[in-house]
Coordinates of C-alpha atoms and ligand atoms in Angstrom, one line a residue:
M86 CA -50.8 -15.0 18.0
N87 CA -48.4 -17.4 17.1
N88 CA -45.3 -17.0 16.0
E89 CA -46.0 -19.0 12.8
Q90 CA -48.9 -16.6 13.0
A91 CA -46.3 -13.5 12.4
R92 CA -44.2 -14.9 10.1
N93 CA -47.1 -14.6 7.6
P94 CA -48.6 -11.0 6.2
D95 CA -51.8 -12.2 5.5
Y96 CA -52.2 -12.3 9.2
P97 CA -54.1 -9.0 10.6
K98 CA -50.9 -7.3 13.1
N99 CA -51.5 -4.5 15.3
W100 CA -47.6 -5.2 17.2
N101 CA -47.9 -2.2 19.5
Q102 CA -51.7 -2.8 20.8
E103 CA -50.6 -6.3 21.6
T104 CA -47.7 -5.8 23.3
Q105 CA -49.4 -2.9 25.1
A106 CA -51.0 -5.8 25.8
S107 CA -48.4 -8.0 26.9
W108 CA -46.1 -5.5 29.2
N109 CA -49.9 -4.3 31.0
S110 CA -50.3 -7.8 32.1
N111 CA -46.5 -8.6 32.6
A112 CA -46.3 -5.7 34.8
L113 CA -46.6 -6.9 38.1
N114 CA -44.0 -9.9 37.8
W115 CA -41.3 -6.8 36.1
D116 CA -42.6 -4.8 39.4
A117 CA -41.5 -7.9 42.0
K118 CA -38.1 -8.6 39.1
M119 CA -37.1 -5.2 39.1
G120 CA -37.6 -3.7 43.3
D121 CA -37.0 -0.8 43.9
D122 CA -33.3 -1.4 42.8
G123 CA -33.0 -3.3 39.3
N124 CA -31.2 -6.9 38.8
D125 CA -27.6 -7.6 38.9
F126 CA -29.0 -7.2 35.0
H127 CA -29.8 -4.1 35.9
R128 CA -26.6 -2.5 38.1
L129 CA -23.9 -4.4 36.7
L130 CA -24.0 -3.9 32.6
V131 CA -26.7 -1.3 32.1
R132 CA -26.7 1.2 34.4
P133 CA -23.1 1.9 34.9
A134 CA -22.8 1.8 31.0
T135 CA -26.1 4.9 30.7
E136 CA -24.3 6.8 33.3
R137 CA -20.7 7.0 32.6
L138 CA -22.2 8.4 28.8
L139 CA -24.8 10.1 30.6
G140 CA -23.3 11.9 32.4
V141 CA -26.3 13.8 34.3
K142 CA -25.6 17.2 36.0
V143 CA -27.9 18.2 39.4
G144 CA -30.4 20.0 37.7
D145 CA -30.5 18.6 34.6
R146 CA -34.4 17.8 32.3
I147 CA -34.1 14.7 31.3
L148 CA -36.8 11.9 29.3
D149 CA -37.2 8.0 30.4
I150 CA -38.9 6.7 27.7
G151 CA -39.6 3.2 28.7
C152 CA -39.6 4.1 32.5
G153 CA -41.2 0.7 33.1
N154 CA -41.6 0.6 36.9
G155 CA -39.4 3.6 37.1
I156 CA -36.2 1.6 38.4
F157 CA -34.1 3.9 36.7
S158 CA -36.3 6.9 36.9
R159 CA -35.6 7.6 40.5
R160 CA -31.8 7.1 40.0
L161 CA -31.3 10.4 37.8
A162 CA -33.4 12.0 40.6
S163 CA -31.1 10.3 43.2
L164 CA -28.6 12.0 40.6
G165 CA -29.6 15.0 41.2
A166 CA -31.7 15.5 37.7
K167 CA -35.5 16.7 37.0
V168 CA -36.9 13.7 35.5
V169 CA -40.3 12.8 33.3
G170 CA -40.9 8.9 32.9
I171 CA -42.9 7.8 30.1
D172 CA -45.1 4.1 29.2
F173 CA -47.8 3.0 27.4
S174 CA -48.8 -0.1 30.4
E175 CA -50.6 2.2 32.7
Q176 CA -49.8 -1.3 35.5
L177 CA -46.6 -0.2 34.7
I178 CA -46.6 3.4 35.5
A179 CA -49.0 2.7 38.8
C180 CA -46.1 0.1 39.9
A181 CA -44.3 3.0 39.1
I182 CA -46.1 6.4 41.3
G183 CA -46.6 3.4 44.6
R184 CA -42.7 3.5 44.3
T185 CA -41.3 6.5 44.6
Q186 CA -41.3 9.1 46.9
A187 CA -43.6 12.6 46.8
Q188 CA -40.4 14.9 47.5
D189 CA -38.2 12.6 43.8
A190 CA -38.4 15.8 41.0
I191 CA -39.7 12.4 38.9
A192 CA -43.3 12.9 36.5
Y193 CA -44.7 9.7 35.5
Q194 CA -46.4 10.6 32.3
V195 CA -48.9 7.2 30.2
L196 CA -47.7 7.8 27.1
D197 CA -47.2 6.0 23.8
A198 CA -43.5 6.9 22.9
T199 CA -44.8 5.5 19.1
N200 CA -46.9 8.0 19.2
E201 CA -45.0 10.8 17.8
T202 CA -47.0 13.5 18.4
A203 CA -48.0 13.3 22.2
L204 CA -44.3 12.9 22.6
L205 CA -44.1 16.4 21.6
E206 CA -46.9 17.4 23.5
L207 CA -43.8 16.7 26.8
G208 CA -42.0 20.0 24.9
E209 CA -39.2 20.5 22.3
N210 CA -36.0 22.2 23.1
S211 CA -37.1 21.6 26.9
F212 CA -34.2 18.1 27.8
D213 CA -31.1 18.2 28.4
A214 CA -31.0 14.9 27.8
A215 CA -33.1 11.5 27.6
I216 CA -32.5 7.7 28.0
S217 CA -34.5 4.9 27.0
A218 CA -33.7 1.5 29.1
M219 CA -33.4 -2.0 27.5
T220 CA -36.8 -1.1 25.8
L221 CA -36.0 0.1 21.6
M222 CA -36.2 -3.8 21.1
D223 CA -39.8 -4.1 22.9
M224 CA -40.7 -1.1 20.3
A225 CA -43.3 -2.4 17.3
E226 CA -41.7 1.3 15.4
I227 CA -38.6 3.5 16.4
A228 CA -38.8 6.2 13.7
P229 CA -41.1 8.1 15.9
L230 CA -39.6 8.6 19.1
F231 CA -36.5 9.4 17.2
R232 CA -38.0 12.5 15.0
A233 CA -39.5 13.5 17.7
L234 CA -36.2 13.5 20.6
T235 CA -34.5 15.8 17.6
K236 CA -37.6 18.6 18.5
L237 CA -37.4 17.5 22.6
L238 CA -33.9 17.7 23.1
K239 CA -31.8 20.7 23.5
P240 CA -29.5 21.7 21.4
Q241 CA -26.5 19.9 23.1
G242 CA -28.8 17.5 24.0
C243 CA -28.4 13.0 24.0
F244 CA -29.8 9.9 24.2
V245 CA -28.3 7.6 25.3
F246 CA -30.1 3.7 24.6
S247 CA -29.3 0.4 25.9
V248 CA -30.9 -3.0 24.2
M249 CA -29.9 -6.5 23.8
H250 CA -27.1 -6.6 21.8
P251 CA -28.5 -7.8 18.5
C252 CA -25.3 -9.4 17.3
F253 CA -25.1 -11.3 20.9
N254 CA -29.0 -11.8 22.1
N255 CA -31.1 -11.6 20.2
P256 CA -34.2 -13.7 19.8
H257 CA -32.0 -16.5 17.3
I258 CA -29.0 -17.4 19.4
S259 CA -27.7 -20.2 20.9
M260 CA -26.8 -20.3 24.2
V261 CA -24.2 -23.1 23.7
A262 CA -22.6 -25.2 26.3
E263 CA -19.0 -27.6 25.0
E264 CA -17.3 -30.4 27.2
T265 CA -13.7 -31.6 25.8
E266 CA -10.4 -32.6 27.4
S267 CA -8.0 -30.8 27.9
N268 CA -4.6 -33.0 29.2
G269 CA -6.2 -34.7 31.2
E270 CA -8.8 -32.2 32.5
I271 CA -13.0 -31.6 31.5
E272 CA -13.7 -28.7 30.2
T273 CA -16.9 -26.4 29.8
R274 CA -16.6 -24.0 27.5
C275 CA -20.1 -21.7 26.2
S276 CA -20.0 -20.1 23.4
I277 CA -23.4 -18.4 21.5
K278 CA -24.8 -19.8 17.8
V279 CA -25.9 -16.9 16.3
E280 CA -28.4 -18.5 14.1
K281 CA -30.0 -15.4 12.4
Y282 CA -28.2 -10.9 12.0
L283 CA -28.9 -9.2 9.3
Q284 CA -32.5 -9.3 9.3
P285 CA -34.8 -7.8 11.0
T286 CA -37.7 -10.1 13.1
V287 CA -40.7 -10.2 15.3
T288 CA -41.0 -13.2 17.9
Y289 CA -42.5 -13.8 21.0
G290 CA -40.2 -13.9 24.0
L291 CA -39.7 -14.3 27.5
A292 CA -37.9 -11.2 29.4
L293 CA -38.4 -13.8 32.8
R294 CA -38.4 -17.2 32.9
N295 CA -41.7 -17.3 34.7
Q296 CA -43.7 -13.8 32.7
P297 CA -47.8 -15.0 32.1
K298 CA -46.9 -13.7 28.6
P299 CA -44.5 -14.0 26.3
H300 CA -43.9 -10.7 24.6
I301 CA -43.3 -9.5 20.9
Y302 CA -39.2 -8.2 20.2
F303 CA -38.4 -6.2 17.8
H304 CA -35.0 -7.6 16.8
R305 CA -33.2 -4.5 14.4
P306 CA -29.8 -5.1 13.0
I307 CA -27.4 -2.2 14.1
N308 CA -27.5 -0.6 11.1
L309 CA -31.2 -0.5 10.9
L310 CA -31.0 0.4 14.6
L311 CA -28.6 3.9 13.7
G312 CA -29.5 3.7 10.2
E313 CA -33.7 5.4 11.5
A314 CA -31.6 7.2 13.7
F315 CA -28.8 8.8 11.3
R316 CA -31.2 9.8 9.0
V317 CA -33.3 12.6 11.1
G318 CA -29.5 14.0 12.5
F319 CA -28.1 12.0 15.3
V320 CA -24.8 11.2 15.4
L321 CA -22.5 8.1 17.6
D322 CA -20.7 9.3 19.7
G323 CA -20.3 6.6 22.7
L324 CA -20.9 3.1 22.9
E325 CA -20.5 0.6 25.1
E326 CA -20.7 -3.4 25.6
P327 CA -20.9 -4.4 29.1
A328 CA -20.4 -7.9 29.9
F329 CA -20.9 -9.6 33.9
P330 CA -16.8 -10.5 35.2
A331 CA -16.1 -13.6 34.6
D332 CA -16.5 -14.8 38.4
Y333 CA -19.6 -13.1 38.2
P334 CA -21.8 -17.0 39.3
N335 CA -24.2 -18.7 36.8
N336 CA -28.2 -19.3 37.7
Y337 CA -27.6 -22.2 35.1
L338 CA -25.0 -23.4 33.2
L339 CA -26.4 -21.2 29.6
S340 CA -27.5 -17.6 31.8
W341 CA -25.9 -15.1 31.5
G342 CA -23.2 -14.8 34.1
G343 CA -19.3 -15.8 33.9
N344 CA -19.0 -18.2 31.3
F345 CA -20.2 -15.4 28.7
S346 CA -17.3 -12.5 30.5
E347 CA -16.8 -12.2 26.5
I348 CA -20.0 -11.7 25.0
P349 CA -21.7 -8.7 26.0
P350 CA -24.9 -9.2 26.5
V351 CA -26.2 -5.1 25.9
L352 CA -25.2 -3.1 23.7
V353 CA -25.8 1.3 25.4
V354 CA -25.2 4.0 22.8
R355 CA -24.8 7.7 23.3
L356 CA -26.3 10.2 20.5
K357 CA -25.9 13.9 20.3
L358 CA -27.7 15.9 17.4
L359 CA -25.7 17.1 14.5
A360 CA -24.8 21.4 14.6
A361 CA -27.4 22.6 12.6
Ligands
LIG515 C1 -37.7 -4.6 29.3 S1 -38.9 -3.2 29.9 C2 -37.6 -1.7 30.3 C3 -38.2 -1.2 30.9 C4 -37.5 0.3 32.0 N1 -37.1 0.5 31.5 C5 -36.4 -0.5 33.0 O1 -35.0 -0.8 32.7 O2 -36.8 -1.3 33.6 C6 -39.0 -1.9 28.4 C7 -41.1 -1.3 27.8 O3 -40.5 -0.6 27.8 C8 -42.6 -0.2 27.2 N2 -42.4 0.2 26.5 C9 -42.8 -0.8 25.3 N3 -43.3 -0.6 24.3 C10 -43.4 0.8 24.5 C11 -44.2 3.0 23.6 N4 -44.2 1.7 22.6 N5 -44.3 3.0 24.6 C12 -43.9 3.5 25.1 N6 -43.2 2.9 26.2 C13 -43.4 1.8 25.7 C14 -42.7 -1.2 27.9 O4 -44.1 -0.8 28.6 C15 -41.7 -1.8 29.5 O5 -41.7 -1.3 30.3

């Protein structure tokens, strides 16, 4: 299916199945990109903000939703947590298992996080925290996950997730470079042009320049993304918008890096359940 078919209301769609097939096709490329320790996007932006918001304690039982090749599961285990890593891509779970040592306290499971019943089988009231790193914008549905989390988490538990920033890093932005003369010097200025934000959209995109199969992005504006969580009783109690430092080298003129140090490509959020 292409973007035109995706927009056609009469075209038959099974977003979830198609997303799963894409992630299985792209698993080896994704695994190679993330490796054991992650790329700079993960190490400099996603990981530090998530860890600050999460505040892992030794012995915490943590659910890693959409764990990919297990990059964050292994990190949490190294901080002393007991981790359950779930992903609906069998290929990525195989990569995760392959990169994990037997002594790491991690149990991986192939599980579709849009399936509320399957999620609840992980054990109600059994997790101190849950994370989801750069996954919710790849998920066809998020309401079942938020509903399940209200039961999976212990009463003081929190859910920390990161997504591509819906305002500045959504499928409808363009990166812009402009050259001007200022005081006799040539100046290059980079900015983000946002064409769409308010409507949720379903579009094909690339997480990696060389990925074999485009995958689907489910863009949700912040009011809808958090609205799903507020509806089931979560409150927002922490938020970070990490960006690359100004001295971070850009791989290309128009890539996320120091040229965009004032614009965060990632949004990281902590949710807690309202006390009953
Ligand atoms: C961008 S990757 C992020 C992986 C990992 N969290 C990381 O930070 O490297 C998105 C992941 O979400 C998973 N995913 C997407 N939809 C899912 C679903 N419905 N259930 C479980 N996993 C899902 C994909 O298989 C993929 O591993």
